[in-house]
PDB file of C-alpha atoms in Angstrom:
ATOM      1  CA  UNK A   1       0.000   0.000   0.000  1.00 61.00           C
ATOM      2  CA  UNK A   2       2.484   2.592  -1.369  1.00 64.00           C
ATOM      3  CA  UNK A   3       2.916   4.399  -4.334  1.00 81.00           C
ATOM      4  CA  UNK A   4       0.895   7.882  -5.136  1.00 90.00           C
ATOM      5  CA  UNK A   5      -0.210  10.220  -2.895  1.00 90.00           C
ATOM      6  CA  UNK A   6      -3.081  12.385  -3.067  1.00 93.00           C
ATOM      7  CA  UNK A   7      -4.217  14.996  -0.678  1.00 92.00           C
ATOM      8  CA  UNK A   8      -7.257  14.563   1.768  1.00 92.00           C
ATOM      9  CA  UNK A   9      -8.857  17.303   4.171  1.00 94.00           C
ATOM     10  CA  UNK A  10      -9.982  15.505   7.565  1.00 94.00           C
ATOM     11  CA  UNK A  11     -10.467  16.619  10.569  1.00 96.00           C
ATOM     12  CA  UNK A  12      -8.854  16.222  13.569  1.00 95.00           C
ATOM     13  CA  UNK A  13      -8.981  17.824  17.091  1.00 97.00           C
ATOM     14  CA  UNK A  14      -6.814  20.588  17.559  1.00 96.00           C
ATOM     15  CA  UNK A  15      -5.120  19.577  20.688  1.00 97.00           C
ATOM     16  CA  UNK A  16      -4.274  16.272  18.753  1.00 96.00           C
ATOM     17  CA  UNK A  17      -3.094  17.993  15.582  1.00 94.00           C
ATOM     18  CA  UNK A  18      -0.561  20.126  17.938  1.00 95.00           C
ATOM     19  CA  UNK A  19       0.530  17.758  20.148  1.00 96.00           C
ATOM     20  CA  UNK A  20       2.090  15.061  16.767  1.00 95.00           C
ATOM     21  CA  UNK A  21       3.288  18.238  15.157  1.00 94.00           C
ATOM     22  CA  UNK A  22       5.186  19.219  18.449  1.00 95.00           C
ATOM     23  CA  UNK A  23       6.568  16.050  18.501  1.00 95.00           C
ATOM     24  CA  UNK A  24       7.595  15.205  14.452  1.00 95.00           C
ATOM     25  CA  UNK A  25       7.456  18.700  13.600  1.00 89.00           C
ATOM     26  CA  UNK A  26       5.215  20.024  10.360  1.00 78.00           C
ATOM     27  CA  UNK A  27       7.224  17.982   7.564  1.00 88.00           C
ATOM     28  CA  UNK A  28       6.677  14.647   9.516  1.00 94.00           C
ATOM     29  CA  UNK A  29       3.219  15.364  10.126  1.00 94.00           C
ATOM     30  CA  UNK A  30       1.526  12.943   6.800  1.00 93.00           C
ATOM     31  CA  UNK A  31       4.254  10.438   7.424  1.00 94.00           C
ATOM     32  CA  UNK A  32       3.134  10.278  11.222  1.00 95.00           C
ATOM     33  CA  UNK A  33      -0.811   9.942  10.408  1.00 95.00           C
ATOM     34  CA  UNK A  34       0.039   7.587   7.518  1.00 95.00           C
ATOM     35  CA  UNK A  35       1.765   5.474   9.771  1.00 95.00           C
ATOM     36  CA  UNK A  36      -0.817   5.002  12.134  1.00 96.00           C
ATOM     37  CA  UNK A  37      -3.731   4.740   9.630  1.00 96.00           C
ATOM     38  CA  UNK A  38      -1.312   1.635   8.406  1.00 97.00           C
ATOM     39  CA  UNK A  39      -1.419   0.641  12.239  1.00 96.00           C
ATOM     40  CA  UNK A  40      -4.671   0.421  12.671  1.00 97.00           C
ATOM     41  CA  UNK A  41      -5.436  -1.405   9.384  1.00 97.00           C
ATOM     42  CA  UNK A  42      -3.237  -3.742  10.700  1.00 96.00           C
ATOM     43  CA  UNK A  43      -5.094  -4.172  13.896  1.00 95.00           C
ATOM     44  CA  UNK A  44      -8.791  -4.228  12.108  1.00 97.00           C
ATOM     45  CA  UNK A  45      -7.340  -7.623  10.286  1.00 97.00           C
ATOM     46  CA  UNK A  46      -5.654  -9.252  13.277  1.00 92.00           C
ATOM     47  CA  UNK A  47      -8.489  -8.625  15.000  1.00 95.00           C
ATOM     48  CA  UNK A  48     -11.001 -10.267  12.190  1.00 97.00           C
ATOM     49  CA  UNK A  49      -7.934 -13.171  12.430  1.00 94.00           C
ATOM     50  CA  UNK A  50      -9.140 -13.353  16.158  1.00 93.00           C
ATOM     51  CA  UNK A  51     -12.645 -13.683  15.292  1.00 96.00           C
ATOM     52  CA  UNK A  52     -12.609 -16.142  13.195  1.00 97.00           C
ATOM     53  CA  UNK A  53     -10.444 -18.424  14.148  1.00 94.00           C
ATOM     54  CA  UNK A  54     -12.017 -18.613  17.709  1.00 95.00           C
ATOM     55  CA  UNK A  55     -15.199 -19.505  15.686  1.00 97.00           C
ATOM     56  CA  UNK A  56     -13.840 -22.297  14.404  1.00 97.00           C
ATOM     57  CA  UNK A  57     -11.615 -23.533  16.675  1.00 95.00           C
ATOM     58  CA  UNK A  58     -12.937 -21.785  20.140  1.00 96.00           C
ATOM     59  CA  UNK A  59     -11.453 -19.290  22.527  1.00 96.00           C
ATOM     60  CA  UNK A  60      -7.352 -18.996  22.571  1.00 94.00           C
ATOM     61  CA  UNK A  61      -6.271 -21.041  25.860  1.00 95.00           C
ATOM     62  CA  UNK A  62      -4.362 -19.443  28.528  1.00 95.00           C
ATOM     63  CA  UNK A  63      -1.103 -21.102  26.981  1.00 95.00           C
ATOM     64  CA  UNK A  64      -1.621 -19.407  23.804  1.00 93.00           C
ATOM     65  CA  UNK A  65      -2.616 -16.128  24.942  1.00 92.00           C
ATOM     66  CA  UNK A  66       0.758 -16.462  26.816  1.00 93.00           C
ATOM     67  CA  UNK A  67       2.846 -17.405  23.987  1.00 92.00           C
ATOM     68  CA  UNK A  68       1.122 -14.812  21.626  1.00 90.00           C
ATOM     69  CA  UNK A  69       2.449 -12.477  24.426  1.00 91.00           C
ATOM     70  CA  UNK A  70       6.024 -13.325  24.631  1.00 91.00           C
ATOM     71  CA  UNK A  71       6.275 -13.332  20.632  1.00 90.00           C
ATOM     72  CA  UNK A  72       4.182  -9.496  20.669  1.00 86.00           C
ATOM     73  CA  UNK A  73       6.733  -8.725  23.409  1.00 88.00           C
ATOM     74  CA  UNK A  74       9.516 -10.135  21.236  1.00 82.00           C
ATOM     75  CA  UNK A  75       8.325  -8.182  17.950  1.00 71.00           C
ATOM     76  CA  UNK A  76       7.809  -4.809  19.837  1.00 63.00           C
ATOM     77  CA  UNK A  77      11.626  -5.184  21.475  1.00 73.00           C
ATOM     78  CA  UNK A  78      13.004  -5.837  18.003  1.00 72.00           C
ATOM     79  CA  UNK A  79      11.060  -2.698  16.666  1.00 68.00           C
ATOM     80  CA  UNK A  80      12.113   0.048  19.265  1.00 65.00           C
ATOM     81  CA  UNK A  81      15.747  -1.514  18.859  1.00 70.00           C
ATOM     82  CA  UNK A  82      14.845  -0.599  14.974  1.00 68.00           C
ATOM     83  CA  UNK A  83      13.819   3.204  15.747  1.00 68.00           C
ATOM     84  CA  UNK A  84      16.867   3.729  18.108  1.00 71.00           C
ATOM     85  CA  UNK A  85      19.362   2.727  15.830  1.00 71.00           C
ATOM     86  CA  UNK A  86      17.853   4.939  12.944  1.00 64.00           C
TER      87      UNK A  86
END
């Protein structure tokens, strides 16, 4: 999901808007909202993954739930270790 860009007017609270541009300044601002538009596509599907495998197979055990854990936990370490060393 790359490629051309085209421009969209949403809206967004103010004290929102301020507080991202504060923090990526206003040249990282449609990188930063990209990003988490991208995040929470990617959260929608894993969360339709949840759904329907528990309908066919039943609710995660505690086991799983734990492992799914320790690999998140796993994934998330591995990704701040990417930021920091940009």
């Amino acid at each position: 999901m790359s490629g051309a860009t085209r421009k969209y007017s949403i809206s967004i609270p103010e004290d929102l808007a301020e507080t991202v541009r504060e923090q990526v300044g206003p040249g990282g601002f449609s990188a930063y909202v990209t990003e988490a538009l991208r995040h929470r596509l990617a959260m929608d599907r894993l969360t339709e993954l949840v759904v329907d495998h528990e309908a066919r197979h039943g609710a995660f055990t505690d086991e799983e739930l734990a492992h799914a854990d320790t690999l998140l936990s796993g994934a998330a370490e591995q990704q701040v270790k990417g930021r920091n060393a940009a």
